PDB file of C-alpha atoms in Angstrom:
ATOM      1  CA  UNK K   1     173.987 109.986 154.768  1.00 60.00           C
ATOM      2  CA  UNK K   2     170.879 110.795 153.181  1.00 58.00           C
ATOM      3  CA  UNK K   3     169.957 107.369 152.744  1.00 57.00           C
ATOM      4  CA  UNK K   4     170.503 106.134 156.407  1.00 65.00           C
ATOM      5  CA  UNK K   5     168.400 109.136 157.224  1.00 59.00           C
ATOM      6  CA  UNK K   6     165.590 107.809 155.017  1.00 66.00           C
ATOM      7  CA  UNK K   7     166.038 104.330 156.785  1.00 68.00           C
ATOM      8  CA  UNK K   8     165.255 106.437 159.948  1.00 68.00           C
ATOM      9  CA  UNK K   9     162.513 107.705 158.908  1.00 64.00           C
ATOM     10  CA  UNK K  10     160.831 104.354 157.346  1.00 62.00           C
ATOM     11  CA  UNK K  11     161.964 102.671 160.926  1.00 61.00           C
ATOM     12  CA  UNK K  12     160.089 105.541 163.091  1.00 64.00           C
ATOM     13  CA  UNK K  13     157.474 105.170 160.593  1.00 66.00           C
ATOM     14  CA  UNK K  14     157.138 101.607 160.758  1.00 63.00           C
ATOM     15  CA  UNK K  15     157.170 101.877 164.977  1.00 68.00           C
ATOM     16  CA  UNK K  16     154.870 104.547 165.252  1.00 65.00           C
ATOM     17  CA  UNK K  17     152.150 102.438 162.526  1.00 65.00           C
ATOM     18  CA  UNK K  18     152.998  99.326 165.212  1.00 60.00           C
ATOM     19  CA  UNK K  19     152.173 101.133 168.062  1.00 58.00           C
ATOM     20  CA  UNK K  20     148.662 102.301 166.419  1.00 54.00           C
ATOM     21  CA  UNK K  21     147.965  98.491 165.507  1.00 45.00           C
ATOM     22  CA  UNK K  22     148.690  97.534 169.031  1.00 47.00           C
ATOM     23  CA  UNK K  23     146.557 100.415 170.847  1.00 57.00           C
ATOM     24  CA  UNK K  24     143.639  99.531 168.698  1.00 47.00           C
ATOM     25  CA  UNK K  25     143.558  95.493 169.090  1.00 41.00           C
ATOM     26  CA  UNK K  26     143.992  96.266 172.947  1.00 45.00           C
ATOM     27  CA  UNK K  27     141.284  98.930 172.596  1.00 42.00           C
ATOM     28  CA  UNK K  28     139.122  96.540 170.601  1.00 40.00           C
ATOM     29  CA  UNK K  29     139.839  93.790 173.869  1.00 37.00           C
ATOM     30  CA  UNK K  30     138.868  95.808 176.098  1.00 38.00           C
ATOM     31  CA  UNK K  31     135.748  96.712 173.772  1.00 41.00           C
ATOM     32  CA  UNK K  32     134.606  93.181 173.556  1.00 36.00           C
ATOM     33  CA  UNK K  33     135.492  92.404 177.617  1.00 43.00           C
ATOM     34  CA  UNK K  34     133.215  95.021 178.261  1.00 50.00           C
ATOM     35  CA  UNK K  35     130.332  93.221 176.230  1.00 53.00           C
ATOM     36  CA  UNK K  36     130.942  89.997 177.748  1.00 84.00           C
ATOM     37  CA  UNK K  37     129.760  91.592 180.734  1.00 92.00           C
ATOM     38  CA  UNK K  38     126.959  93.328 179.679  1.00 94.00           C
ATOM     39  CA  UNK K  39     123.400  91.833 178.664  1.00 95.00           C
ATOM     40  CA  UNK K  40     122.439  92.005 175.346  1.00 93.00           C
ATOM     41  CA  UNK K  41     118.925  92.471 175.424  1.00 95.00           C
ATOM     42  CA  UNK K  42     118.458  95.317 178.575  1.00 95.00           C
ATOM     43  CA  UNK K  43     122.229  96.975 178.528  1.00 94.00           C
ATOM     44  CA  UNK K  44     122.387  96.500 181.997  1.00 96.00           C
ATOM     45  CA  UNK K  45     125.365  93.912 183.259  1.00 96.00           C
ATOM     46  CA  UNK K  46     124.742  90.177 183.013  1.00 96.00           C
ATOM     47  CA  UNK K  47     124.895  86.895 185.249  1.00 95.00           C
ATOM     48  CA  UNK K  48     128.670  87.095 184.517  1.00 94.00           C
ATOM     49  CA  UNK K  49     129.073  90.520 185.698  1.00 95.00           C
ATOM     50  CA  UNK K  50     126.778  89.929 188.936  1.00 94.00           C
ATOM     51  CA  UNK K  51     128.710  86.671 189.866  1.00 95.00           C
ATOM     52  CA  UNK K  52     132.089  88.363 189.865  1.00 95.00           C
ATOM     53  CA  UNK K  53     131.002  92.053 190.984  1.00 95.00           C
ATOM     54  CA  UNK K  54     129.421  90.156 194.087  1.00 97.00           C
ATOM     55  CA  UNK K  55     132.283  87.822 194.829  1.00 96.00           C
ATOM     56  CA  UNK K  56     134.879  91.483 194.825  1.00 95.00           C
ATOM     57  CA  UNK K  57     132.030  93.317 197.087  1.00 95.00           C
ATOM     58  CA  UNK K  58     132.121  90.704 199.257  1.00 96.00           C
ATOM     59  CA  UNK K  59     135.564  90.713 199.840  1.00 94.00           C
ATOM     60  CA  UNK K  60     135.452  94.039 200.472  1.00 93.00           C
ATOM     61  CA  UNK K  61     132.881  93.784 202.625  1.00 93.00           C
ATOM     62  CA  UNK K  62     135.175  91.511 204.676  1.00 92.00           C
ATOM     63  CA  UNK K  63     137.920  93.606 204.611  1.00 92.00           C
ATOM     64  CA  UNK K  64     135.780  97.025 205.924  1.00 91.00           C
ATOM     65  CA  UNK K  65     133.227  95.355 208.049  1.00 90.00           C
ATOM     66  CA  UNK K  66     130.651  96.854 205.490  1.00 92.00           C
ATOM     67  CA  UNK K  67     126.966  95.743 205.143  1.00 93.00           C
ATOM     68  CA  UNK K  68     125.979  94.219 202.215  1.00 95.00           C
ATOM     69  CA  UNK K  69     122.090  93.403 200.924  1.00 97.00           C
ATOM     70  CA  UNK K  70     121.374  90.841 198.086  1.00 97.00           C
ATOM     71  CA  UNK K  71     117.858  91.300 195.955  1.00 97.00           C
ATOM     72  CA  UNK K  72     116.105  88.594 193.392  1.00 98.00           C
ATOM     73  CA  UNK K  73     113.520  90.312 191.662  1.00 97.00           C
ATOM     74  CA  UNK K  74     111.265  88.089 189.393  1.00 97.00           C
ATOM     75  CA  UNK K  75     108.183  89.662 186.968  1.00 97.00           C
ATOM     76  CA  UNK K  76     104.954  88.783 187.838  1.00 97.00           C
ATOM     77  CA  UNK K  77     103.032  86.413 185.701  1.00 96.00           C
ATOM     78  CA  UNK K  78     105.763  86.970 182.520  1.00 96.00           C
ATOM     79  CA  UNK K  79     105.182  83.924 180.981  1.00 94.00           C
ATOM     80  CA  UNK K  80     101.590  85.025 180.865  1.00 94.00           C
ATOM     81  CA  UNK K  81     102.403  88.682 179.507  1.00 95.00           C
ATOM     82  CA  UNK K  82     104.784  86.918 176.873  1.00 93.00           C
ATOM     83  CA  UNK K  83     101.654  84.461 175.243  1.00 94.00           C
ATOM     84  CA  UNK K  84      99.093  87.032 175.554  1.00 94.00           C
ATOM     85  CA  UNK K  85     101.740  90.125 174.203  1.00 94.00           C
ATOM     86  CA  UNK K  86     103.961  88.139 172.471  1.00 95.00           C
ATOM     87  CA  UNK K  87     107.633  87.911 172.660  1.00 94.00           C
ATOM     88  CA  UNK K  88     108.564  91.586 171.628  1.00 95.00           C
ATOM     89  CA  UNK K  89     106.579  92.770 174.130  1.00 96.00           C
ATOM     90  CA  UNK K  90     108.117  90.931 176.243  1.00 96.00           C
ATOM     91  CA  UNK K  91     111.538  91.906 175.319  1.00 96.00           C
ATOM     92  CA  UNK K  92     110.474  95.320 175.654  1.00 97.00           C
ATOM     93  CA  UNK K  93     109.289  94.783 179.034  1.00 97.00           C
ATOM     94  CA  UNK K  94     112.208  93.310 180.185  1.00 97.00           C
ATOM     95  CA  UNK K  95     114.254  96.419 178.609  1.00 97.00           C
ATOM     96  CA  UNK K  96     112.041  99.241 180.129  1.00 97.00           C
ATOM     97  CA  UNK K  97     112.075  97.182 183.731  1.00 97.00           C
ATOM     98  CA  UNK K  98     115.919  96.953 183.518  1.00 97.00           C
ATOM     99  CA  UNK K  99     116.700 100.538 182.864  1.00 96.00           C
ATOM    100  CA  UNK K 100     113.728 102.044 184.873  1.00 97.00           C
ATOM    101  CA  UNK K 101     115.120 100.016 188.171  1.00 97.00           C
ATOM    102  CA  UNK K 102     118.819 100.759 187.402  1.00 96.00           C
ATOM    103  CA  UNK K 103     117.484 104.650 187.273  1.00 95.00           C
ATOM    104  CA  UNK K 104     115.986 104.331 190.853  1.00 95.00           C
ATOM    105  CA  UNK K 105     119.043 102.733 192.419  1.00 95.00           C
ATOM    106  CA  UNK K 106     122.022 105.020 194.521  1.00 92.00           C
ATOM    107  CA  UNK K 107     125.767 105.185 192.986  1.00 91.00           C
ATOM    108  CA  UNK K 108     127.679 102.341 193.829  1.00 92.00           C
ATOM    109  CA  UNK K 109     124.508  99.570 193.629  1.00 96.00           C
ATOM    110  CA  UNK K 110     124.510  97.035 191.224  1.00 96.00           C
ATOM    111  CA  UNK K 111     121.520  96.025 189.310  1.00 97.00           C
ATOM    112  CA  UNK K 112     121.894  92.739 186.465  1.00 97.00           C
ATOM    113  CA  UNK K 113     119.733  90.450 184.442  1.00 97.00           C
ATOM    114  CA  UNK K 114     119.980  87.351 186.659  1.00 95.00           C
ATOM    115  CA  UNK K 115     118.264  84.754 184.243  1.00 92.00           C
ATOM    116  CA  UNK K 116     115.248  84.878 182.029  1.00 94.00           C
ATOM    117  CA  UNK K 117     112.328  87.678 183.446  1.00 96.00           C
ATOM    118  CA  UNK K 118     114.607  87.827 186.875  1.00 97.00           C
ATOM    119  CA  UNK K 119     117.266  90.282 188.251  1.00 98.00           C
ATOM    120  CA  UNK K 120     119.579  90.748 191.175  1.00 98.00           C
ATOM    121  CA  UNK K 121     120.405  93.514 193.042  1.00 97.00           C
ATOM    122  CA  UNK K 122     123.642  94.032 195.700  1.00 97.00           C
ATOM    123  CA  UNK K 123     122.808  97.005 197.582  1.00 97.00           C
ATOM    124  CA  UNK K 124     125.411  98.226 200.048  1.00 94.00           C
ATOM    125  CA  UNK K 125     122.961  99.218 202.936  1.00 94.00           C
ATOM    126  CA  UNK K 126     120.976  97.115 205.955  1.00 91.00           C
ATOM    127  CA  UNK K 127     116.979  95.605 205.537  1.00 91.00           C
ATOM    128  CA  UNK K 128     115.177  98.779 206.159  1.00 90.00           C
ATOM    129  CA  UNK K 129     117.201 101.307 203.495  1.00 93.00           C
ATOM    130  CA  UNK K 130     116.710  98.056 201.273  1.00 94.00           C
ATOM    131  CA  UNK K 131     113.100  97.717 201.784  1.00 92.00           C
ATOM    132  CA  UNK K 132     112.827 101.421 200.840  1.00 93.00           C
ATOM    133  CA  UNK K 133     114.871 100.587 197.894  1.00 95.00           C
ATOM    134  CA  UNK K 134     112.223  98.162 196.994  1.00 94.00           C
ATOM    135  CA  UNK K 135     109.242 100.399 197.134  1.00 93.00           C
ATOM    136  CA  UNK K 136     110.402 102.791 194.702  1.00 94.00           C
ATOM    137  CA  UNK K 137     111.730  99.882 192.212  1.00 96.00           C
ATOM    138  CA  UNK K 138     107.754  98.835 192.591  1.00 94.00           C
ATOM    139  CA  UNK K 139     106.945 101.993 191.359  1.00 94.00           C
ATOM    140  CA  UNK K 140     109.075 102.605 188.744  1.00 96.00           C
ATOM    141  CA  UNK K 141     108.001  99.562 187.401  1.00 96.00           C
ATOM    142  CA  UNK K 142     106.862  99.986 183.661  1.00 95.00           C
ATOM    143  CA  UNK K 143     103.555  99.094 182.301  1.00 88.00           C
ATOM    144  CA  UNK K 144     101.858  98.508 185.218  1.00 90.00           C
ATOM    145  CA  UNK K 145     103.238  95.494 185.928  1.00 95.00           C
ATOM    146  CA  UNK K 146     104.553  94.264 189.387  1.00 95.00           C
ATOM    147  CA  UNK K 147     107.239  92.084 190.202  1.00 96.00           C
ATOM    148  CA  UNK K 148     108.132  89.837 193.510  1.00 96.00           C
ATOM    149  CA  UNK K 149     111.427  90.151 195.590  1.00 96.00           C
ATOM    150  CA  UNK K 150     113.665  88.196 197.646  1.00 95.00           C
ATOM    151  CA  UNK K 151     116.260  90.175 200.151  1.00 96.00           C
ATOM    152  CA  UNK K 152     119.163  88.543 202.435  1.00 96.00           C
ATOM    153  CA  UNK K 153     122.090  90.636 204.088  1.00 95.00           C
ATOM    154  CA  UNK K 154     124.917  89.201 204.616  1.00 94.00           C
ATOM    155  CA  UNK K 155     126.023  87.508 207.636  1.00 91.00           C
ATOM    156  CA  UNK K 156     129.967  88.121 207.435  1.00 91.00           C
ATOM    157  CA  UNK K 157     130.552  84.642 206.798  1.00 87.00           C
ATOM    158  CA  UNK K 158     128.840  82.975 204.498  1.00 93.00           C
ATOM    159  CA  UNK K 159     130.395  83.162 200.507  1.00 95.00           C
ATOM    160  CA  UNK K 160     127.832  84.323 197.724  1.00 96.00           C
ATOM    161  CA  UNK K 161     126.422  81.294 196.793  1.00 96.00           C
ATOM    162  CA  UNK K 162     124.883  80.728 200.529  1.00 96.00           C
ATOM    163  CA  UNK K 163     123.788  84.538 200.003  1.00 96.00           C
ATOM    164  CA  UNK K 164     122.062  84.637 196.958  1.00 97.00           C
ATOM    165  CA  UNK K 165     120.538  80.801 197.876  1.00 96.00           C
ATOM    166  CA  UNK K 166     119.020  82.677 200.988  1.00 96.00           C
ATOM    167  CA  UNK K 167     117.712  85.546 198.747  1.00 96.00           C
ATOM    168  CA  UNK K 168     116.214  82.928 196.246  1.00 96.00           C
ATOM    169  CA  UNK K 169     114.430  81.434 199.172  1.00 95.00           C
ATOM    170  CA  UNK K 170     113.042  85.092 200.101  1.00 94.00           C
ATOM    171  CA  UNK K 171     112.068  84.907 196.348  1.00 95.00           C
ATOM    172  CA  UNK K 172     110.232  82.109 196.636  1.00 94.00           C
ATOM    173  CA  UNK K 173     108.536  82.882 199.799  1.00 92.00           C
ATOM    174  CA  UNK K 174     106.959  86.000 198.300  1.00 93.00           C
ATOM    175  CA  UNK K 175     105.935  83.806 195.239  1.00 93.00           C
ATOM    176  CA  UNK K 176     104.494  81.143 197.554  1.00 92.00           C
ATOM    177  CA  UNK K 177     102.410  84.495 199.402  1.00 90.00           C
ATOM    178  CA  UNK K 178     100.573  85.651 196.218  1.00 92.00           C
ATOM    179  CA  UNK K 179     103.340  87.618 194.103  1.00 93.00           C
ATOM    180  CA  UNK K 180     103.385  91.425 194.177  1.00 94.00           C
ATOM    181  CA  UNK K 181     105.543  91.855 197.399  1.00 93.00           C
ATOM    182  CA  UNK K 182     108.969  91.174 198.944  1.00 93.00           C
ATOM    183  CA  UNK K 183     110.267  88.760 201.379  1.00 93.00           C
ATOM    184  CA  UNK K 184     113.202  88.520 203.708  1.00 92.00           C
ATOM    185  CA  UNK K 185     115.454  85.697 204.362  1.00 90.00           C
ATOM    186  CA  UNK K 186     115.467  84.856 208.351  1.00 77.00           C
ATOM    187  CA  UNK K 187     118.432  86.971 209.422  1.00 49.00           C
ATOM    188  CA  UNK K 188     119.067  87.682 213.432  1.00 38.00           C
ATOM    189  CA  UNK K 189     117.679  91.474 213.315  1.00 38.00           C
ATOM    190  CA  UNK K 190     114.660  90.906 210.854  1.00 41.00           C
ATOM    191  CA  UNK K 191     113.154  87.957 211.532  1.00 39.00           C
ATOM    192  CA  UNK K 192     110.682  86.827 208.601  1.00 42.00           C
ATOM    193  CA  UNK K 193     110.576  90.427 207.269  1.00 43.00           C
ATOM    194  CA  UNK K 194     107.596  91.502 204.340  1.00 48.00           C
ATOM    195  CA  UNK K 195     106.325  93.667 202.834  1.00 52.00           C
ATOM    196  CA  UNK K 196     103.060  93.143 200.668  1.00 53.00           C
ATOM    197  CA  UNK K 197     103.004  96.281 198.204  1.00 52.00           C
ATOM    198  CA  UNK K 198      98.961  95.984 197.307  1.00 44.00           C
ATOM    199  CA  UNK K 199      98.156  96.053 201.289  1.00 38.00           C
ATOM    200  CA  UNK K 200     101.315  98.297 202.121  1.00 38.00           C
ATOM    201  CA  UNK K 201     102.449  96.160 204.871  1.00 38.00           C
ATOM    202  CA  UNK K 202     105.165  97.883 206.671  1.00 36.00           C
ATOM    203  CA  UNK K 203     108.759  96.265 207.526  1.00 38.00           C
ATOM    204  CA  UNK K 204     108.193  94.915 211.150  1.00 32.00           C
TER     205      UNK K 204
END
């Protein structure tokens, strides 16, 4: 008797130590999932993160009839601040940016390191509340440095690569227009829509 009550024991034991081992490889999982998505350098989520948080907004999106507003936002002249500063600078700058623009955004937006010295934003709101969006990112933006934006909302139709390629155009635009401003893609409401943040160009 005793002994079958020992073997018990060991078994409960031996279940309960099994149990532990499991809970702590799945907790390690989701540990490392949750640094896959997640940039190294800023702490803020990654290309990976951005490309599947924007495909699941924009299904949802779909499904509510909600508006949706992609950002680009590129550093001004970083290559520039990286030779003259070197690369820690740099690093920090990219840091400080990251977490000072993530600060300045509502609950449910989504700021990521896109690539390099550039970020994207999905803001659930229309141009103007974006625009607005985009004027206190410019000045939260550390060491008096500026930066140059892209916007496009979303049509209802077209999938996220169409949307962000309209956003990098917006991006490029307010490159080609002397930096240190945003652009808007061409959307039916907001034709060619700017804002130049030296001159203070309202959204028309």
């Amino acid at each position: 008797m005793a002994a079958s009550v020992c073997s018990i024991a060991v078994f409960l034991l031996l279940i309960v130590r099994i149990l532990g081992l499991v809970r702590t490889v799945q907790d390690q999982a989701d540990q490392l999932e949750s640094i896959a998505y997640l940039d190294g350098l800023t702490g803020i989520p990654n290309r990976r993160a951005w490309d599947a948080e924007l495909e699941r907004r924009l299904t949802v999106a779909q499904r509510h009839g909600a508006t949706l507003v992609v950002g680009l936002i590129d550093l001004d002249h970083f290559k520039h601040y990286n030779d003259l500063l070197g690369h820690p600078a740099g690093d920090e700058l990219l840091r400080n940016a990251g977490l000072a623009w993530q600060q300045q955004l509502r609950a449910g937006d989504l700021i990521a390191r896109y690539g390099g010295e550039e970020f994207g934003l999905i803001m659930h709101c229309r141009l103007k509340d974006a625009a607005i969006i985009m004027d206190r990112l410019h000045e939260a933006t550390p060491g008096g440095q500026t930066f140059s934006a892209g916007l496009a909302q979303w049509t209802g139709g077209e999938s996220a690569q169409q949307l962000t390629a309209r956003a990098d155009a917006a991006l490029y635009a307010a490159k080609r227009d002397g930096r240190n401003r945003f652009s808007v893609a061409g959307h039916p409401s907001y034709t060619d829509l700017q804002a130049d943040f030296v001159s203070g160009v309202s959204p028309r």
